[in-house]
CSV table of C-alpha atoms in Angstrom, one decimal:
chain,number,residue,atom,x,y,z
W,1171,GLU,CA,11.5,15.2,-4.0
W,1172,VAL,CA,11.0,11.8,-2.7
W,1173,GLN,CA,12.2,8.9,-4.6
W,1174,LEU,CA,12.0,5.2,-4.2
W,1175,LEU,CA,13.4,2.9,-6.6
W,1176,GLU,CA,12.8,-1.0,-6.4
W,1177,SER,CA,15.2,-3.4,-8.3
W,1178,GLY,CA,16.3,-6.9,-8.0
W,1179,GLY,CA,13.1,-8.4,-9.6
W,1180,GLY,CA,13.1,-11.4,-12.0
W,1181,LEU,CA,12.5,-14.9,-12.5
W,1182,VAL,CA,13.3,-17.6,-10.0
W,1183,GLN,CA,12.1,-21.2,-9.7
W,1184,PRO,CA,10.2,-22.3,-6.7
W,1185,GLY,CA,12.5,-22.9,-3.7
W,1186,GLY,CA,14.9,-20.3,-4.8
W,1187,SER,CA,15.9,-16.9,-3.4
W,1188,LEU,CA,16.0,-13.3,-4.5
W,1189,ARG,CA,16.6,-10.1,-2.5
W,1190,LEU,CA,15.1,-6.9,-3.5
W,1191,SER,CA,16.4,-3.6,-2.8
W,1192,CYS,CA,14.5,-0.2,-2.4
W,1193,ALA,CA,16.7,2.9,-2.9
W,1194,ALA,CA,15.4,6.2,-1.1
W,1195,SER,CA,16.3,9.9,-1.9
W,1196,GLY,CA,14.9,13.2,-1.1
W,1197,PHE,CA,14.1,12.4,2.6
W,1198,THR,CA,15.6,11.7,5.9
W,1199,PHE,CA,15.6,7.9,5.4
W,1200,SER,CA,16.7,6.9,8.8
W,1201,SER,CA,13.6,8.3,10.4
W,1202,TYR,CA,11.3,6.7,8.3
W,1203,SER,CA,9.4,3.2,8.9
W,1204,MET,CA,9.5,1.6,5.5
W,1205,THR,CA,7.1,-1.2,4.2
W,1206,TRP,CA,6.7,-3.8,1.2
W,1207,VAL,CA,3.6,-4.0,-0.3
W,1208,ARG,CA,2.8,-6.6,-3.3
W,1209,GLN,CA,0.5,-7.0,-5.8
W,1210,ALA,CA,-0.2,-10.5,-7.6
W,1211,PRO,CA,-1.3,-10.3,-11.4
W,1212,GLY,CA,-4.8,-9.1,-11.7
W,1213,ARG,CA,-5.3,-8.9,-7.9
W,1214,GLY,CA,-5.4,-6.3,-5.4
W,1215,LEU,CA,-2.8,-4.8,-2.9
W,1216,GLU,CA,-1.3,-6.8,0.0
W,1217,TRP,CA,0.8,-5.3,3.0
W,1218,VAL,CA,4.0,-7.9,3.2
W,1219,SER,CA,6.2,-6.6,5.7
W,1220,ARG,CA,7.2,-3.3,7.6
W,1221,ILE,CA,10.5,-2.4,9.5
W,1222,THR,CA,10.7,0.7,11.9
W,1223,TRP,CA,13.1,3.5,11.1
W,1224,THR,CA,15.9,2.4,13.7
W,1225,GLY,CA,15.5,-1.3,11.9
W,1226,THR,CA,14.8,-2.9,15.5
W,1227,GLY,CA,11.1,-3.7,14.4
W,1228,THR,CA,10.3,-6.0,11.8
W,1229,TYR,CA,6.8,-7.7,10.7
W,1230,TYR,CA,5.3,-9.8,8.4
W,1231,ILE,CA,2.2,-11.2,7.2
W,1232,ASP,CA,2.0,-14.8,8.2
W,1233,SER,CA,2.3,-16.1,4.4
W,1234,VAL,CA,6.0,-14.8,4.4
W,1235,ARG,CA,7.0,-15.0,7.8
W,1236,GLY,CA,10.2,-17.2,8.4
W,1237,ARG,CA,11.4,-17.2,4.5
W,1238,PHE,CA,11.3,-13.1,4.2
W,1239,THR,CA,13.6,-11.2,5.9
W,1240,ILE,CA,13.3,-7.1,5.8
W,1241,SER,CA,16.1,-5.3,6.6
W,1242,ARG,CA,17.9,-1.7,5.9
W,1243,ASP,CA,21.1,0.1,5.8
W,1244,ASN,CA,20.4,3.8,6.8
W,1245,SER,CA,24.2,4.5,6.0
W,1246,LYS,CA,23.2,3.6,2.3
W,1247,ASN,CA,19.5,4.8,2.2
W,1248,THR,CA,18.6,1.2,1.3
W,1249,LEU,CA,15.6,-1.0,2.2
W,1250,TYR,CA,15.9,-4.9,1.3
W,1251,VAL,CA,13.8,-8.0,1.6
W,1252,GLN,CA,15.4,-11.2,1.3
W,1253,MET,CA,13.1,-13.8,0.0
W,1254,ASN,CA,14.0,-17.7,0.5
W,1255,SER,CA,11.9,-20.8,-0.1
W,1256,LEU,CA,9.9,-18.7,-3.0
W,1257,ARG,CA,6.5,-20.3,-4.0
W,1258,VAL,CA,4.6,-19.6,-7.1
W,1259,GLU,CA,2.0,-17.6,-5.0
W,1260,ASP,CA,4.7,-15.2,-4.3
W,1261,THR,CA,4.5,-14.1,-7.9
W,1262,ALA,CA,3.9,-10.1,-7.8
W,1263,VAL,CA,5.0,-6.8,-8.4
W,1264,TYR,CA,6.4,-5.8,-5.2
W,1265,TYR,CA,6.6,-2.0,-4.2
W,1266,CYS,CA,8.4,0.0,-1.3
W,1267,ALA,CA,6.3,2.4,0.1
W,1268,THR,CA,6.7,5.1,3.2
W,1269,GLY,CA,4.5,7.7,5.1
W,1270,ARG,CA,5.6,11.4,5.3
W,1271,ASN,CA,5.6,11.6,9.0
W,1272,ALA,CA,9.0,10.9,10.7
W,1273,ASN,CA,9.2,8.6,13.5
W,1274,TRP,CA,5.6,7.6,13.3
W,1275,ASP,CA,5.1,3.9,13.5
W,1276,SER,CA,1.7,3.8,11.4
W,1277,ASP,CA,1.0,6.2,8.4
W,1278,ALA,CA,-0.5,6.1,5.0
W,1279,PHE,CA,1.5,5.7,2.3
W,1280,HIS,CA,2.4,9.0,0.8
W,1281,PHE,CA,5.2,7.5,-1.4
W,1282,TRP,CA,5.6,4.8,-3.5
W,1283,GLY,CA,8.2,3.0,-5.8
W,1284,GLN,CA,7.6,1.9,-9.1
W,1285,GLY,CA,7.7,-1.7,-8.6
W,1286,THR,CA,9.5,-4.7,-9.4
W,1287,MET,CA,8.2,-7.6,-10.7
W,1288,VAL,CA,8.8,-10.9,-9.1
W,1289,THR,CA,7.7,-14.1,-11.1
W,1290,VAL,CA,8.3,-17.7,-9.6
W,1291,SER,CA,7.9,-20.3,-11.9
W,1292,SER,CA,9.7,-23.6,-13.3
O,165,ASP,CA,-5.6,-8.6,12.4
O,166,ILE,CA,-8.1,-6.0,11.3
O,167,GLN,CA,-9.9,-7.2,8.2
O,168,MET,CA,-11.3,-4.6,5.8
O,169,THR,CA,-14.2,-5.3,3.6
O,170,GLN,CA,-14.8,-2.9,0.6
O,171,SER,CA,-17.7,-2.5,-1.7
O,172,PRO,CA,-18.7,-2.9,-4.3
O,173,SER,CA,-16.1,-4.7,-6.1
O,174,THR,CA,-17.0,-3.0,-9.3
O,175,LEU,CA,-19.2,-0.3,-10.4
O,176,SER,CA,-20.1,1.3,-13.6
O,177,ALA,CA,-21.2,5.0,-14.0
O,178,SER,CA,-21.4,8.0,-16.4
O,179,VAL,CA,-19.5,10.8,-16.6
O,180,GLY,CA,-21.0,13.4,-14.1
O,181,ASP,CA,-22.4,10.8,-11.7
O,182,ARG,CA,-21.6,10.9,-8.0
O,183,VAL,CA,-20.0,7.7,-7.1
O,184,THR,CA,-19.6,6.3,-3.5
O,185,ILE,CA,-17.1,3.5,-2.5
O,186,THR,CA,-17.5,2.1,1.2
O,187,CYS,CA,-15.1,0.2,3.4
O,188,ARG,CA,-15.9,-1.6,6.5
O,189,ALA,CA,-13.4,-2.5,9.3
O,190,SER,CA,-13.6,-5.3,11.7
O,191,GLN,CA,-12.4,-2.9,14.3
O,192,TYR,CA,-12.4,0.6,15.1
O,193,LEU,CA,-9.5,2.5,13.3
O,194,SER,CA,-9.7,6.0,14.8
O,195,ASN,CA,-9.7,7.6,11.4
O,196,SER,CA,-6.4,5.7,10.6
O,197,LEU,CA,-7.5,5.2,7.1
O,198,ALA,CA,-6.5,5.8,3.7
O,199,TRP,CA,-7.8,5.8,0.1
O,200,TYR,CA,-5.7,5.1,-3.1
O,201,GLN,CA,-6.1,5.4,-6.8
O,202,GLN,CA,-4.4,2.9,-9.0
O,203,LYS,CA,-4.1,2.6,-12.7
O,204,PRO,CA,-3.2,-0.3,-15.1
O,205,GLY,CA,0.7,-0.5,-14.6
O,206,LYS,CA,1.1,2.2,-12.2
O,207,ALA,CA,2.1,2.3,-8.3
O,208,PRO,CA,-0.9,3.2,-6.3
O,209,LYS,CA,-1.5,6.9,-5.6
O,210,LEU,CA,-2.4,8.4,-2.3
O,211,LEU,CA,-5.9,10.4,-2.5
O,212,ILE,CA,-7.1,11.0,1.0
O,213,PHE,CA,-5.4,10.1,4.5
O,214,GLU,CA,-6.7,10.1,8.1
O,215,ALA,CA,-10.1,9.4,6.5
O,216,SER,CA,-11.0,12.8,5.2
O,217,SER,CA,-7.8,14.8,4.7
O,218,LEU,CA,-7.1,15.5,0.7
O,219,VAL,CA,-3.6,15.0,-0.5
O,220,SER,CA,-2.4,18.3,-2.1
O,221,GLY,CA,-3.3,18.4,-5.8
O,222,VAL,CA,-5.8,15.8,-6.0
O,223,PRO,CA,-9.0,17.3,-7.3
O,224,SER,CA,-11.5,18.5,-5.1
O,225,ARG,CA,-14.2,16.2,-6.6
O,226,PHE,CA,-12.5,13.6,-4.2
O,227,SER,CA,-13.8,13.4,-0.4
O,228,GLY,CA,-13.4,10.8,2.1
O,229,SER,CA,-15.7,10.6,5.4
O,230,GLY,CA,-16.5,8.1,8.1
O,231,SER,CA,-15.5,7.2,11.4
O,232,GLY,CA,-15.2,4.4,14.0
O,233,THR,CA,-15.6,1.2,11.5
O,234,GLU,CA,-17.3,2.4,8.4
O,235,TYR,CA,-15.7,4.9,5.7
O,236,THR,CA,-16.7,6.1,2.5
O,237,LEU,CA,-14.8,7.7,-0.6
O,238,ILE,CA,-17.4,9.9,-2.8
O,239,ILE,CA,-16.3,11.1,-6.3
O,240,SER,CA,-18.8,14.0,-6.8
O,241,SER,CA,-18.8,14.1,-10.4
O,242,LEU,CA,-17.0,11.4,-12.1
O,243,GLN,CA,-14.9,12.2,-15.0
O,244,PRO,CA,-13.0,10.1,-17.7
O,245,ASP,CA,-9.5,10.4,-15.6
O,246,ASP,CA,-11.4,8.7,-12.9
O,247,ALA,CA,-11.6,5.1,-14.4
O,248,ALA,CA,-9.2,3.2,-12.2
O,249,THR,CA,-9.0,0.5,-9.1
O,250,TYR,CA,-9.7,2.3,-5.7
O,251,TYR,CA,-8.4,1.0,-2.6
O,252,CYS,CA,-8.9,1.6,1.4
O,253,HIS,CA,-6.2,1.2,3.5
O,254,GLN,CA,-6.2,0.9,7.3
O,255,TYR,CA,-2.9,1.7,9.3
O,256,LYS,CA,-4.2,1.8,12.8
O,257,GLY,CA,-2.7,-1.6,13.4
O,258,TYR,CA,0.8,-0.9,15.0
O,259,ILE,CA,1.9,-4.5,13.8
O,260,GLU,CA,0.6,-4.5,10.2
O,261,SER,CA,-2.0,-2.7,7.9
O,262,SER,CA,-4.4,-4.0,5.4
O,263,PHE,CA,-6.0,-3.2,2.2
O,264,GLY,CA,-9.3,-3.3,1.0
O,265,GLN,CA,-10.1,-6.0,-1.9
O,266,GLY,CA,-10.4,-2.7,-4.3
O,267,THR,CA,-13.5,-1.5,-6.7
O,268,ASN,CA,-12.7,-1.1,-10.3
O,269,VAL,CA,-14.5,2.3,-11.6
O,270,GLU,CA,-15.6,2.1,-15.0
O,271,ILE,CA,-16.9,4.7,-17.4
O,272,LYS,CA,-20.1,3.8,-18.9
């Protein structure tokens, strides 16, 4: 059974940093692109960042480029996002998600974690 | 960037009604279009992928159709458990994907 478990969320002041993790199990993690999706309180879903299965390709939405860094450790079956220079508007539930097709660059998100809440506030 | 326009933003319907939600893309998607259901406090759940493929275990009252830039999610007979927010999602973009704004479905 595929499982994705996010952790690392919390309260941080504007300008601060946070690193989120997503522990994966139940599939060959190293063969799948992974994505972070966020949802601000009362708002819709927003694609944030994606990393290819090798880790050599990383992509970001404009509003986080230069502040967030996505990475993965295939030996630990774990996805990360390092979030620096956090802003109030980064406040959201952050989900990790993946598809069902190995070695695909674009796929529907068949599997989601439960999400971790990030609150940026003074 | 591919922009997704989803409508309506809210709809209220009775049990047994046929419900239609539409997504329009700014570029051709080649059927790289998915639909999700989300209930409060929960992660989204995939219902439909590749525009019309039903995920195993999803009730057959849900269906997807469309092509090119316009896609539709249909609930053929609305049930109380279908009260939720529904999102379309394009994943054709190699660099990034994007979601529609969501449709909140209420039961009258």
